[in-house]
Amino acid sequence: MNWKTDLKVSDLDPSERLEVTCRRCGATRYEMRATCSAVRGLEEAHLDEVERRLTCRLCRGPVRLARTFNHLVTGFVGGMA
């Protein structure tokens, strides 16, 4: 389990942006939560499902999703309690 399997598109703030980076060519774009939820079938999808369905606009390659906070891209930040 990770944050992509735990979160659904509907759990995100409507103004939140997701960074979409192509694994093949490295092109990066930002998608708003509202854009993802407008696609039929993605309203209640988990983010790992969204990541599998999205493709690069330039080369049609697979993409990687990352959440942004205050214009910073972050991965999982965990710690030991």
Coordinates of C-alpha atoms in Angstrom, one line a residue:
M1 CA 0.0 0.0 0.0
N2 CA 1.2 3.5 -0.8
W3 CA -0.3 6.9 -1.2
K4 CA -1.4 6.2 -4.7
T5 CA -3.5 3.2 -3.7
D6 CA -4.9 4.9 -0.6
L7 CA -6.1 8.2 -2.2
K8 CA -8.9 8.6 -4.7
V9 CA -9.3 11.5 -7.1
S10 CA -12.3 12.6 -5.1
D11 CA -10.2 12.8 -1.9
L12 CA -8.0 15.6 -3.4
D13 CA -8.7 19.3 -3.0
P14 CA -10.3 20.6 -6.2
S15 CA -7.5 23.1 -6.8
E16 CA -4.7 20.6 -6.2
R17 CA -2.3 19.9 -9.1
L18 CA -0.7 16.6 -9.9
E19 CA 2.6 16.5 -11.7
V20 CA 2.6 14.1 -14.6
T21 CA 6.1 13.1 -15.8
C22 CA 6.7 10.8 -18.7
R23 CA 8.9 7.8 -17.9
R24 CA 10.0 7.5 -21.6
C25 CA 10.8 11.1 -22.7
G26 CA 10.8 13.0 -19.4
A27 CA 8.2 15.6 -20.5
T28 CA 6.3 17.1 -17.5
R29 CA 2.9 18.6 -17.3
Y30 CA 0.5 19.5 -14.5
E31 CA -3.1 18.2 -14.2
M32 CA -5.7 19.7 -12.0
R33 CA -7.9 17.4 -9.9
A34 CA -10.9 18.8 -11.7
T35 CA -9.4 17.7 -15.0
C36 CA -8.9 14.1 -13.8
S37 CA -12.3 13.9 -12.3
A38 CA -13.9 15.2 -15.6
V39 CA -12.6 12.1 -17.4
R40 CA -15.3 9.4 -17.4
G41 CA -14.6 6.6 -15.0
L42 CA -11.9 8.5 -13.1
E43 CA -14.1 10.4 -10.6
E44 CA -13.8 7.6 -8.0
A45 CA -10.6 6.0 -9.2
H46 CA -7.5 5.6 -7.1
L47 CA -4.5 7.5 -8.1
D48 CA -2.6 4.4 -9.1
E49 CA -5.4 3.6 -11.6
V50 CA -5.2 7.2 -12.9
E51 CA -1.5 6.8 -13.4
R52 CA -2.0 3.6 -15.4
R53 CA -4.6 5.2 -17.7
L54 CA -2.8 8.5 -18.4
T55 CA -0.2 8.7 -21.1
C56 CA 2.3 11.2 -22.3
R57 CA 0.9 13.8 -24.7
L58 CA 4.1 13.8 -26.8
C59 CA 5.2 10.2 -27.1
R60 CA 2.2 8.2 -25.6
G61 CA 4.6 6.6 -23.1
P62 CA 3.7 5.7 -19.5
V63 CA 3.7 8.4 -16.8
R64 CA 4.5 8.9 -13.1
L65 CA 2.2 11.0 -10.8
A66 CA 3.5 13.1 -8.0
R67 CA 1.6 15.5 -5.7
T68 CA 2.6 19.1 -5.4
F69 CA 2.4 21.2 -2.2
N70 CA 3.0 25.0 -2.5
H71 CA 4.6 24.5 -5.9
L72 CA 7.0 21.8 -4.5
V73 CA 7.0 18.3 -5.8
T74 CA 7.2 15.7 -3.0
G75 CA 7.4 12.0 -2.8
F76 CA 6.5 9.9 0.2
V77 CA 7.9 11.3 3.4
G78 CA 7.8 8.8 6.2
G79 CA 9.4 8.4 9.5
M80 CA 9.7 5.9 12.2
A81 CA 7.6 6.5 15.2

